[in-house]
């Protein structure tokens, strides 16, 4: 099953004339980006590979941390590879915190005192939760929900609704709603502070965003829109006692505060190095930094210029994986650009699944020529938004909630530059719901046709 | 045992997810039902057995129904796995082990010491104890007293119906799960429980025959007593016997080709039915390690070889030598079996050699062992002895080790320890045959949705057959595994809509990829076409 073929042909090791010398690839970070890179380098070459991490011994799926707290899974099930996998594939794992990167001597210095030499260095250190300098943001009981350590902390401070009588979540994004779902699973009352006037409306069009608002509330979560955090108050032991709302001055007693106002690249340890930093590690399209033989991938990489409609920093599972797949080629001698295909993403908002293919922008961010067709089912848990060019009718992208759709179909349609009529008329081809599910393509089509007549 | 940090040794964990008062009442009602059964087991002589049996079974059903409604209908539709790894009973905690012990003891008594259940222990040869409590129901259905198998069948059916209802509520947003569960409830109630009783009423010489229980799962179907019973019952008996043969050689291959083995394992089969309903709370306990997979493949195929050889041996012993007695002589029979197996083996090697890869060797070993055993059988077997062992002893050993201990005691008794499909996965020869067809000749697969997998592991966690679903999903590869019973839970729990059970064309069914959809198209072409 998980067996990786090893190519022993020394000619793939083309950067050195000495075929007995194994080039040493050191990867900082054992997340999806770094691990994907390591796996692909191992497939393509015989190089020595070391993955450095301070978080956990083995790679785990960060996106699955929530399911551990909810009791759906054990931590070991979030690890995609069994523990013997690394030794078998000769991927060395080093636990340690990188304090300094000396690019002149190609050496990493660890906080633990030891050091490690590399021939090529890949920075895949991921993100860290944002903190915006709120008063009390470092109190006991205040946490992000990003690292394994955050999960351990949550288990300590919010094991049940007797120890944690209420939790306040600050920041209405994907991690915020996941944290709300987690706490909800243990019947801990949640107040959810969202700065925007509607949940995630910088990304989602308003019809979708409002449906999710209602869905959050139907789970008995105290959703506060257009609400900012002013400060977090401490009790006499330095633990969280309450939060104060900026707009109203209201004090909400709570035992846990989750800070989920986005993430930013985890690059502080590189501040004293010669590697060029912006918000993240600056890279070109080949994922190379300003220093030869130093690369950056995943959440912490920042493109000099954004690729297409993408952001310069893409903190998404899939893009991290793609960068790993791509850079492995470059490192093994096939110098290629990072050239991601059509945008796609997915998430789950409590019970409602969300997928997106191509580009659908929110009202806040969309350009004038982007028009939307929106359909929502009367049960208020399913809807789609199709974006198209209002002059050429070219299909730009789709957001789908509560209806699964086929990645491959939309990828093909986007490549073929289909128009919106074609997409709506052939939507059933893209359906990916389980067998025997109710189908809504007819409803969608008739709503679309009605829309055309009234428009 | 639990994942939570503050481990507690107490039975009532201080922070276990609490059940509501209504659920406590429901539990009490259900336990009262079980208590009546326990009293009967301890030889309490109930004055009105029909009344107390009704009360007992009724309480169990009502308790389960109220409990389930409170558990699921008070919440929004969606995945309801909160706390499954925290609850003692479903995470190999103390309650899990206690339940396992109780079930295992029940099976041991049922199979080996039915007298303790009261089988024919009365002064007049009638039943006492637990079995006598079920006499009124058995009398009602078929006009005879209950046996331990009738008691077992009734409780088994009750479990599938009550927990099937619970399962339907748990997945009330998922029609695939609902329809599938109604199907196993129907087949259990009708085909396994009621129809055989009615067949007895119509013709009491017919052997008990659950039409959906197919050889080799129904390992005694071709035994001498069974075949004789069929043959002595004229056309109906003959028709049933022919149906039994057609089932394994014609009907199941066609259905497996069209729908995968799920049509049987998670829609029809009684063992599967119990696993999917009463066993649902334990599905995540199956081991996903590669070592478990290796063990599974050796074990389940060894059972298959054993079962083919044993059945052949059984038939062999009662066939004559002389053509004048009956056209089917030992020579004809053994040649036919060897010829058939060779035909299957050669065609698979010819058409599917590439797909099999390294497994071809294991398959060849299995085939040759079978043939050698059959030849030894032919050249050493007599009417009394096969493999130099008394044939009756061999047969009953097979019944005990496979039929009783493996499928019952370990298969069901160990639900809370090994997961709910331990028998189906490690021991069922029927599953091995259907799995072989599913892997090589079936339109069924679980399609992976492009590059959408986030490797979270919910799919693998909830796979009752211990398939590491994520291993395939995160590579964008369809899941085509012989063991998959198509329960569809991996697809249901996937938070990103990545998995879909489908019947589609055979072409491109197995599609391993290194670079997933969504990346540079040229890179995908470069790497994936290697």
PDB file of N, CA and C in Angstrom, chain A residues 9-25 45-48 119-120 292-293 331-333:
ATOM      1  N   UNK A   9      18.958   5.396  -9.545  1.00  0.00           N
ATOM      2  CA  UNK A   9      19.811   5.909 -10.597  1.00  0.00           C
ATOM      3  C   UNK A   9      20.534   7.169 -10.132  1.00  0.00           C
ATOM      4  N   UNK A  10      21.864   7.119 -10.024  1.00  0.00           N
ATOM      5  CA  UNK A  10      22.580   8.282  -9.479  1.00  0.00           C
ATOM      6  C   UNK A  10      22.513   9.492 -10.396  1.00  0.00           C
ATOM      7  N   UNK A  11      22.157   9.301 -11.645  1.00  0.00           N
ATOM      8  CA  UNK A  11      22.136  10.446 -12.547  1.00  0.00           C
ATOM      9  C   UNK A  11      21.030  11.441 -12.171  1.00  0.00           C
ATOM     10  N   UNK A  12      20.037  10.980 -11.417  1.00  0.00           N
ATOM     11  CA  UNK A  12      19.013  11.935 -10.986  1.00  0.00           C
ATOM     12  C   UNK A  12      19.598  12.894  -9.962  1.00  0.00           C
ATOM     13  N   UNK A  13      20.694  12.481  -9.398  1.00  0.00           N
ATOM     14  CA  UNK A  13      21.345  13.304  -8.387  1.00  0.00           C
ATOM     15  C   UNK A  13      22.322  14.237  -9.096  1.00  0.00           C
ATOM     16  N   UNK A  14      21.785  15.081  -9.952  1.00  0.00           N
ATOM     17  CA  UNK A  14      22.644  15.715 -10.945  1.00  0.00           C
ATOM     18  C   UNK A  14      23.371  16.952 -10.456  1.00  0.00           C
ATOM     19  N   UNK A  15      23.207  17.276  -9.193  1.00  0.00           N
ATOM     20  CA  UNK A  15      23.845  18.496  -8.730  1.00  0.00           C
ATOM     21  C   UNK A  15      25.237  18.238  -8.172  1.00  0.00           C
ATOM     22  N   UNK A  16      25.598  17.004  -8.089  1.00  0.00           N
ATOM     23  CA  UNK A  16      26.932  16.711  -7.602  1.00  0.00           C
ATOM     24  C   UNK A  16      27.570  15.655  -8.489  1.00  0.00           C
ATOM     25  N   UNK A  17      28.850  15.771  -8.673  1.00  0.00           N
ATOM     26  CA  UNK A  17      29.540  14.796  -9.507  1.00  0.00           C
ATOM     27  C   UNK A  17      29.849  13.531  -8.740  1.00  0.00           C
ATOM     28  N   UNK A  18      29.925  13.709  -7.430  1.00  0.00           N
ATOM     29  CA  UNK A  18      30.231  12.542  -6.615  1.00  0.00           C
ATOM     30  C   UNK A  18      28.967  11.763  -6.340  1.00  0.00           C
ATOM     31  N   UNK A  19      28.812  10.629  -6.997  1.00  0.00           N
ATOM     32  CA  UNK A  19      27.547   9.916  -6.861  1.00  0.00           C
ATOM     33  C   UNK A  19      27.397   9.251  -5.512  1.00  0.00           C
ATOM     34  N   UNK A  20      28.437   9.196  -4.730  1.00  0.00           N
ATOM     35  CA  UNK A  20      28.304   8.608  -3.402  1.00  0.00           C
ATOM     36  C   UNK A  20      27.908   9.646  -2.369  1.00  0.00           C
ATOM     37  N   UNK A  21      27.989  10.905  -2.743  1.00  0.00           N
ATOM     38  CA  UNK A  21      27.585  11.943  -1.805  1.00  0.00           C
ATOM     39  C   UNK A  21      26.092  12.178  -1.940  1.00  0.00           C
ATOM     40  N   UNK A  22      25.396  12.072  -0.833  1.00  0.00           N
ATOM     41  CA  UNK A  22      23.959  12.318  -0.861  1.00  0.00           C
ATOM     42  C   UNK A  22      23.692  13.765  -0.493  1.00  0.00           C
ATOM     43  N   UNK A  23      23.100  14.462  -1.419  1.00  0.00           N
ATOM     44  CA  UNK A  23      22.725  15.833  -1.117  1.00  0.00           C
ATOM     45  C   UNK A  23      21.716  15.828   0.033  1.00  0.00           C
ATOM     46  N   UNK A  24      21.860  16.754   0.969  1.00  0.00           N
ATOM     47  CA  UNK A  24      21.003  16.762   2.148  1.00  0.00           C
ATOM     48  C   UNK A  24      19.919  17.832   2.003  1.00  0.00           C
ATOM     49  N   UNK A  25      18.676  17.382   1.920  1.00  0.00           N
ATOM     50  CA  UNK A  25      17.541  18.299   1.839  1.00  0.00           C
ATOM     51  C   UNK A  25      16.955  18.426   3.230  1.00  0.00           C
ATOM     52  N   UNK A  45      14.395  10.643  -6.122  1.00  0.00           N
ATOM     53  CA  UNK A  45      15.835  10.655  -5.899  1.00  0.00           C
ATOM     54  C   UNK A  45      16.222   9.849  -4.675  1.00  0.00           C
ATOM     55  N   UNK A  46      17.513   9.810  -4.463  1.00  0.00           N
ATOM     56  CA  UNK A  46      18.074   9.082  -3.335  1.00  0.00           C
ATOM     57  C   UNK A  46      18.651  10.042  -2.299  1.00  0.00           C
ATOM     58  N   UNK A  47      18.271  11.302  -2.402  1.00  0.00           N
ATOM     59  CA  UNK A  47      18.859  12.322  -1.524  1.00  0.00           C
ATOM     60  C   UNK A  47      18.553  12.038  -0.060  1.00  0.00           C
ATOM     61  N   UNK A  48      19.407  12.590   0.786  1.00  0.00           N
ATOM     62  CA  UNK A  48      19.139  12.509   2.217  1.00  0.00           C
ATOM     63  C   UNK A  48      18.076  13.554   2.569  1.00  0.00           C
ATOM     64  N   UNK A 119      22.207  21.065   2.399  1.00  0.00           N
ATOM     65  CA  UNK A 119      22.622  21.496   1.064  1.00  0.00           C
ATOM     66  C   UNK A 119      21.525  22.336   0.439  1.00  0.00           C
ATOM     67  N   UNK A 120      20.297  21.901   0.656  1.00  0.00           N
ATOM     68  CA  UNK A 120      19.155  22.699   0.222  1.00  0.00           C
ATOM     69  C   UNK A 120      18.187  22.794   1.385  1.00  0.00           C
ATOM     70  N   UNK A 292      20.353  31.457  -2.701  1.00  0.00           N
ATOM     71  CA  UNK A 292      20.463  30.224  -3.476  1.00  0.00           C
ATOM     72  C   UNK A 292      20.269  28.997  -2.553  1.00  0.00           C
ATOM     73  N   UNK A 293      19.597  27.998  -3.072  1.00  0.00           N
ATOM     74  CA  UNK A 293      19.377  26.741  -2.352  1.00  0.00           C
ATOM     75  C   UNK A 293      18.457  26.883  -1.125  1.00  0.00           C
ATOM     76  N   UNK A 331      13.826  20.608  -7.127  1.00  0.00           N
ATOM     77  CA  UNK A 331      14.937  20.132  -6.297  1.00  0.00           C
ATOM     78  C   UNK A 331      15.609  18.920  -6.909  1.00  0.00           C
ATOM     79  N   UNK A 332      14.838  18.134  -7.631  1.00  0.00           N
ATOM     80  CA  UNK A 332      15.411  16.936  -8.246  1.00  0.00           C
ATOM     81  C   UNK A 332      15.839  17.175  -9.687  1.00  0.00           C
ATOM     82  N   UNK A 333      16.011  18.436 -10.032  1.00  0.00           N
ATOM     83  CA  UNK A 333      16.656  18.720 -11.309  1.00  0.00           C
ATOM     84  C   UNK A 333      15.731  19.116 -12.451  1.00  0.00           C
TER      85      UNK A 333
END
